[in-house]
Amino acid sequence: MMRFVLALGTLLAAVAAIPAFAQPTQQPVEIRFDARVGTEPARCGQAYADVGTAKAGLRFQDMRVYVSAVKLIDASGRAVPVTLTPDDQWQSDQVTLLDFEDGSGNCNGNAATNKVVRGTVPAGDYRGLIFEVGVPQAVNHQDPTLAAAPLNVTALTWPWRVGYKFTTIDLQTSGGAGGPNAATGFSIHLGSTACGEGSPMTAPSAPCANPNRPSYRLDGFDPAKSTVILDMGALLAGTDITVNAPKSASGCMSFPSDGDCIAIFDRLGLPFDSKPSSGQKWVRAE
């Protein structure tokens, strides 16, 4: 009997020592983006009509956007950060460059494009998405010639006291009523402003007063099936892109008091000149 008990004990100990099948603790995730003008894909080399308050014509010259602070919303409603996968081109561990221009038609840049944020999250069921358009404060003010990808594209920066252009959307425009303020180009260069006094080639000692990083939440977003749509037509719907506000830079360069930014900031979901936004109107999920 004693030998039976000892044998049984040995067997139970051996069973207990067998490791359970390891469950994956992390799962890869890809979050897809696309740019549109209403229902049409926004592409270089294509012409678009009826844009903005002047029902103007439009051709793209650039379409690049930095996104960061990406989170998925799990089944319990908890926002779970996505750990970005650096690739030495489009992503670091803090920011992703979305590049919708392919160098064709009137577009700047080159043929390479990127419409995906890649990373990992804890294994689970996710039903929503949160992200920001912008470069995080910690890496927003640096010499781009010394920065790692994707923050090494000098065309996407201002002097580093101000930092990076979070959106570089450049347009060739046509139509409109003409007049002394008529313009054939319009840009949307979103970035931080009011970054303190000092040399433009030094980083500010404190965060900029106007960080201008809009945050978006898409409930019901399924990372396996959904795509984030950035609708340029909706972003420009309240703006006449055939004129430029007097004594201001071309289009909306984020500077306070630039009249070309009023409707665009409202549709980005950002306050402008102390006026709160009525809510973003250009980001949706399909």
Short mmCIF file of C-alpha atoms in Angstrom, two decimals:
data_model
loop_
_atom_site.label_atom_id
_atom_site.label_comp_id
_atom_site.label_asym_id
_atom_site.label_seq_id
_atom_site.Cartn_x
_atom_site.Cartn_y
_atom_site.Cartn_z
CA MET A 1 0.00 0.00 0.00
CA MET A 2 2.78 2.37 0.94
CA ARG A 3 4.48 1.77 -2.44
CA PHE A 4 1.16 2.55 -4.20
CA VAL A 5 0.80 5.83 -2.34
CA LEU A 6 4.37 6.81 -3.15
CA ALA A 7 3.86 5.95 -6.82
CA LEU A 8 0.63 7.93 -6.94
CA GLY A 9 2.33 10.89 -5.32
CA THR A 10 5.15 10.74 -7.86
CA LEU A 11 2.63 10.62 -10.73
CA LEU A 12 0.69 13.60 -9.42
CA ALA A 13 3.90 15.57 -8.96
CA ALA A 14 4.92 14.79 -12.52
CA VAL A 15 1.54 15.89 -13.87
CA ALA A 16 1.76 19.12 -11.91
CA ALA A 17 5.18 19.77 -13.39
CA ILE A 18 3.87 19.63 -16.99
CA PRO A 19 3.57 23.25 -18.16
CA ALA A 20 0.19 24.40 -19.38
CA PHE A 21 0.01 25.37 -23.03
CA ALA A 22 1.32 28.89 -23.13
CA GLN A 23 -1.27 31.43 -24.21
CA PRO A 24 -0.01 34.34 -26.33
CA THR A 25 0.30 37.44 -24.18
CA GLN A 26 0.67 39.84 -27.12
CA GLN A 27 -1.00 39.95 -30.52
CA PRO A 28 0.07 41.89 -33.62
CA VAL A 29 -2.25 44.60 -34.85
CA GLU A 30 -2.41 46.65 -38.04
CA ILE A 31 -4.54 49.79 -38.15
CA ARG A 32 -5.33 50.81 -41.71
CA PHE A 33 -5.86 54.39 -42.85
CA ASP A 34 -6.99 55.91 -46.15
CA ALA A 35 -7.45 59.46 -47.43
CA ARG A 36 -10.62 60.47 -49.26
CA VAL A 37 -12.34 63.46 -50.80
CA GLY A 38 -15.88 62.61 -49.78
CA THR A 39 -16.41 59.13 -51.17
CA GLU A 40 -13.54 59.30 -53.68
CA PRO A 41 -10.03 58.05 -52.82
CA ALA A 42 -7.65 61.01 -52.44
CA ARG A 43 -4.86 60.32 -54.90
CA CYS A 44 -2.08 62.20 -56.65
CA GLY A 45 -2.75 62.89 -60.31
CA GLN A 46 -6.53 63.09 -59.91
CA ALA A 47 -8.70 66.19 -60.10
CA TYR A 48 -11.55 66.83 -57.67
CA ALA A 49 -14.44 69.28 -57.99
CA ASP A 50 -16.96 71.06 -55.75
CA VAL A 51 -14.57 71.38 -52.80
CA GLY A 52 -15.16 73.92 -50.03
CA THR A 53 -17.46 76.92 -49.97
CA ALA A 54 -16.35 78.06 -53.46
CA LYS A 55 -17.07 74.63 -55.00
CA ALA A 56 -13.48 74.77 -56.21
CA GLY A 57 -11.24 72.42 -58.13
CA LEU A 58 -8.43 70.63 -56.33
CA ARG A 59 -5.33 68.57 -57.10
CA PHE A 60 -3.05 67.22 -54.39
CA GLN A 61 0.62 68.16 -54.13
CA ASP A 62 1.29 66.47 -50.76
CA MET A 63 -0.61 64.31 -48.24
CA ARG A 64 1.48 63.26 -45.22
CA VAL A 65 0.28 63.00 -41.61
CA TYR A 66 1.97 62.05 -38.32
CA VAL A 67 -0.11 60.02 -35.84
CA SER A 68 0.72 58.94 -32.30
CA ALA A 69 -0.78 57.96 -28.91
CA VAL A 70 -2.60 55.05 -30.55
CA LYS A 71 -4.84 52.98 -28.28
CA LEU A 72 -7.42 50.25 -28.81
CA ILE A 73 -10.56 50.04 -26.69
CA ASP A 74 -11.19 46.57 -25.26
CA ALA A 75 -14.52 44.91 -24.54
CA SER A 76 -14.65 46.43 -21.06
CA GLY A 77 -14.13 49.95 -22.44
CA ARG A 78 -10.51 50.18 -21.31
CA ALA A 79 -8.10 52.11 -23.57
CA VAL A 80 -5.06 49.89 -24.20
CA PRO A 81 -1.91 51.51 -25.68
CA VAL A 82 -0.61 50.02 -28.92
CA THR A 83 3.13 49.32 -28.71
CA LEU A 84 4.42 50.59 -32.06
CA THR A 85 6.85 48.40 -34.00
CA PRO A 86 9.81 50.52 -35.18
CA ASP A 87 10.85 49.86 -38.80
CA ASP A 88 13.48 52.56 -39.47
CA GLN A 89 11.26 54.13 -42.14
CA TRP A 90 7.67 54.82 -41.17
CA GLN A 91 7.58 54.23 -37.43
CA SER A 92 9.52 54.74 -34.25
CA ASP A 93 8.27 53.53 -30.90
CA GLN A 94 6.44 56.85 -30.50
CA VAL A 95 5.10 58.05 -33.83
CA THR A 96 4.01 56.85 -37.30
CA LEU A 97 4.21 58.75 -40.58
CA LEU A 98 1.22 58.13 -42.86
CA ASP A 99 2.21 58.94 -46.45
CA PHE A 100 -0.61 59.06 -49.00
CA GLU A 101 1.37 60.73 -51.79
CA ASP A 102 3.24 58.63 -54.34
CA GLY A 103 5.15 61.29 -56.28
CA SER A 104 2.87 61.01 -59.32
CA GLY A 105 0.95 63.84 -60.94
CA ASN A 106 1.62 67.12 -59.14
CA CYS A 107 2.74 65.48 -55.91
CA ASN A 108 6.07 66.00 -54.16
CA GLY A 109 7.96 63.18 -52.53
CA ASN A 110 8.48 59.71 -53.96
CA ALA A 111 6.67 56.53 -54.87
CA ALA A 112 6.80 54.94 -51.41
CA THR A 113 3.59 55.20 -49.39
CA ASN A 114 2.42 54.07 -45.97
CA LYS A 115 -1.19 53.74 -44.85
CA VAL A 116 -0.77 51.44 -41.84
CA VAL A 117 0.12 51.71 -38.14
CA ARG A 118 1.75 48.47 -36.99
CA GLY A 119 2.21 47.32 -33.42
CA THR A 120 1.22 44.88 -30.71
CA VAL A 121 -1.38 44.83 -27.95
CA PRO A 122 -2.16 42.36 -25.16
CA ALA A 123 -4.22 39.47 -26.50
CA GLY A 124 -7.88 40.38 -26.34
CA ASP A 125 -11.06 41.57 -28.05
CA TYR A 126 -10.95 45.17 -29.22
CA ARG A 127 -13.89 47.32 -30.30
CA GLY A 128 -12.65 50.86 -30.65
CA LEU A 129 -9.71 53.12 -31.49
CA ILE A 130 -8.18 56.30 -30.08
CA PHE A 131 -5.32 58.18 -31.70
CA GLU A 132 -3.83 61.64 -32.05
CA VAL A 133 -2.68 63.52 -35.10
CA GLY A 134 0.70 64.91 -34.11
CA VAL A 135 4.24 64.28 -32.91
CA PRO A 136 4.60 63.75 -29.15
CA GLN A 137 5.99 66.69 -27.20
CA ALA A 138 9.05 64.68 -26.10
CA VAL A 139 10.33 64.32 -29.69
CA ASN A 140 8.70 67.32 -31.38
CA HIS A 141 11.52 69.83 -30.98
CA GLN A 142 14.78 68.53 -32.42
CA ASP A 143 17.14 68.85 -35.35
CA PRO A 144 15.50 66.73 -38.06
CA THR A 145 18.86 66.13 -39.76
CA LEU A 146 19.94 64.20 -36.65
CA ALA A 147 16.60 62.57 -35.86
CA ALA A 148 15.70 58.94 -36.43
CA ALA A 149 12.98 57.90 -38.89
CA PRO A 150 10.25 58.89 -39.39
CA LEU A 151 11.22 62.30 -37.94
CA ASN A 152 14.13 62.79 -40.36
CA VAL A 153 12.08 64.22 -43.24
CA THR A 154 13.11 67.87 -43.34
CA ALA A 155 10.21 68.82 -45.61
CA LEU A 156 7.85 68.01 -42.74
CA THR A 157 9.36 70.37 -40.18
CA TRP A 158 9.52 74.00 -39.14
CA PRO A 159 12.47 75.36 -37.08
CA TRP A 160 12.57 73.07 -34.10
CA ARG A 161 11.38 75.59 -31.51
CA VAL A 162 7.99 75.11 -33.20
CA GLY A 163 8.59 71.49 -34.25
CA TYR A 164 7.09 69.25 -36.88
CA LYS A 165 4.22 69.78 -39.27
CA PHE A 166 1.72 67.24 -38.01
CA THR A 167 -0.10 67.46 -41.34
CA THR A 168 1.53 68.40 -44.65
CA ILE A 169 -1.42 68.73 -47.00
CA ASP A 170 -0.66 70.90 -50.02
CA LEU A 171 -3.21 71.63 -52.73
CA GLN A 172 -3.33 73.18 -56.17
CA THR A 173 -6.67 74.93 -56.46
CA SER A 174 -8.80 76.37 -59.27
CA GLY A 175 -12.05 78.25 -59.68
CA GLY A 176 -13.48 80.72 -57.22
CA ALA A 177 -14.54 84.34 -57.63
CA GLY A 178 -11.04 85.77 -58.07
CA GLY A 179 -10.28 89.19 -56.63
CA PRO A 180 -7.31 90.64 -54.73
CA ASN A 181 -7.00 87.67 -52.38
CA ALA A 182 -7.27 84.97 -55.04
CA ALA A 183 -4.81 82.09 -54.71
CA THR A 184 -4.05 78.99 -56.73
CA GLY A 185 -2.61 77.03 -53.82
CA PHE A 186 -3.72 76.13 -50.30
CA SER A 187 -1.86 74.30 -47.53
CA ILE A 188 -2.89 72.74 -44.22
CA HIS A 189 0.22 72.61 -42.06
CA LEU A 190 -0.91 71.74 -38.55
CA GLY A 191 1.59 72.09 -35.72
CA SER A 192 2.18 73.50 -32.27
CA THR A 193 2.33 77.28 -31.81
CA ALA A 194 3.07 79.78 -29.04
CA CYS A 195 6.27 77.93 -28.14
CA GLY A 196 8.00 80.78 -26.30
CA GLU A 197 10.70 83.29 -27.16
CA GLY A 198 14.24 82.42 -28.17
CA SER A 199 16.27 81.15 -31.08
CA PRO A 200 14.16 79.21 -33.57
CA MET A 201 16.91 76.58 -33.54
CA THR A 202 16.50 75.78 -29.85
CA ALA A 203 13.85 73.67 -28.20
CA PRO A 204 11.36 75.46 -25.93
CA SER A 205 11.85 75.16 -22.19
CA ALA A 206 8.17 74.36 -21.67
CA PRO A 207 5.41 72.80 -23.78
CA CYS A 208 3.91 75.10 -26.40
CA ALA A 209 0.80 76.97 -25.27
CA ASN A 210 -1.09 75.66 -28.32
CA PRO A 211 -0.10 71.99 -28.70
CA ASN A 212 -2.63 71.47 -31.52
CA ARG A 213 -2.69 67.67 -31.31
CA PRO A 214 -6.30 66.64 -32.02
CA SER A 215 -7.43 63.34 -30.51
CA TYR A 216 -9.98 61.07 -32.17
CA ARG A 217 -12.08 58.23 -30.74
CA LEU A 218 -13.83 55.75 -33.03
CA ASP A 219 -16.15 53.48 -31.05
CA GLY A 220 -16.98 50.22 -32.79
CA PHE A 221 -13.70 50.21 -34.72
CA ASP A 222 -12.66 46.62 -35.48
CA PRO A 223 -8.91 46.51 -36.25
CA ALA A 224 -9.42 43.34 -38.28
CA LYS A 225 -12.05 44.86 -40.56
CA SER A 226 -12.21 48.65 -40.23
CA THR A 227 -10.27 51.44 -41.92
CA VAL A 228 -9.75 54.96 -40.59
CA ILE A 229 -10.85 57.49 -43.22
CA LEU A 230 -9.31 60.97 -43.30
CA ASP A 231 -11.80 62.93 -45.42
CA MET A 232 -10.10 65.97 -46.97
CA GLY A 233 -13.37 67.11 -48.52
CA ALA A 234 -15.04 67.23 -45.10
CA LEU A 235 -12.02 69.01 -43.62
CA LEU A 236 -12.24 71.74 -46.28
CA ALA A 237 -16.04 71.99 -46.44
CA GLY A 238 -16.21 75.29 -44.53
CA THR A 239 -13.30 77.00 -46.32
CA ASP A 240 -12.83 78.87 -49.59
CA ILE A 241 -9.57 77.32 -50.83
CA THR A 242 -9.32 79.75 -53.78
CA VAL A 243 -8.44 82.74 -51.61
CA ASN A 244 -5.90 83.51 -48.92
CA ALA A 245 -6.52 85.68 -45.90
CA PRO A 246 -4.65 89.02 -46.27
CA LYS A 247 -1.21 89.27 -44.67
CA SER A 248 -1.10 85.57 -43.81
CA ALA A 249 0.85 82.55 -45.01
CA SER A 250 -0.63 80.44 -47.79
CA GLY A 251 -3.60 78.46 -46.52
CA CYS A 252 -3.71 77.46 -42.85
CA MET A 253 -0.27 77.26 -41.20
CA SER A 254 -1.72 77.05 -37.67
CA PHE A 255 -0.70 80.57 -36.72
CA PRO A 256 -3.12 82.29 -34.32
CA SER A 257 -5.28 84.94 -36.01
CA ASP A 258 -4.91 83.33 -39.50
CA GLY A 259 -8.45 83.57 -40.82
CA ASP A 260 -7.88 80.60 -43.13
CA CYS A 261 -7.61 78.35 -40.06
CA ILE A 262 -10.95 79.14 -38.41
CA ALA A 263 -13.15 76.55 -40.14
CA ILE A 264 -10.32 74.04 -40.57
CA PHE A 265 -9.43 73.98 -36.86
CA ASP A 266 -13.12 73.64 -36.01
CA ARG A 267 -13.37 70.58 -38.27
CA LEU A 268 -10.12 69.16 -36.92
CA GLY A 269 -11.71 69.30 -33.48
CA LEU A 270 -9.34 71.95 -32.13
CA PRO A 271 -9.99 75.31 -30.46
CA PHE A 272 -8.77 78.36 -32.34
CA ASP A 273 -8.22 81.84 -30.95
CA SER A 274 -9.91 80.73 -27.69
CA LYS A 275 -13.03 79.54 -29.52
CA PRO A 276 -13.84 75.88 -28.84
CA SER A 277 -14.47 73.43 -31.66
CA SER A 278 -17.98 72.22 -32.40
CA GLY A 279 -16.50 68.75 -32.94
CA GLN A 280 -14.30 67.07 -35.47
CA LYS A 281 -15.86 66.34 -38.84
CA TRP A 282 -13.18 64.68 -41.00
CA VAL A 283 -12.27 61.36 -39.34
CA ARG A 284 -14.54 58.32 -39.55
CA ALA A 285 -14.32 54.55 -39.68
CA GLU A 286 -15.50 52.34 -42.49
#
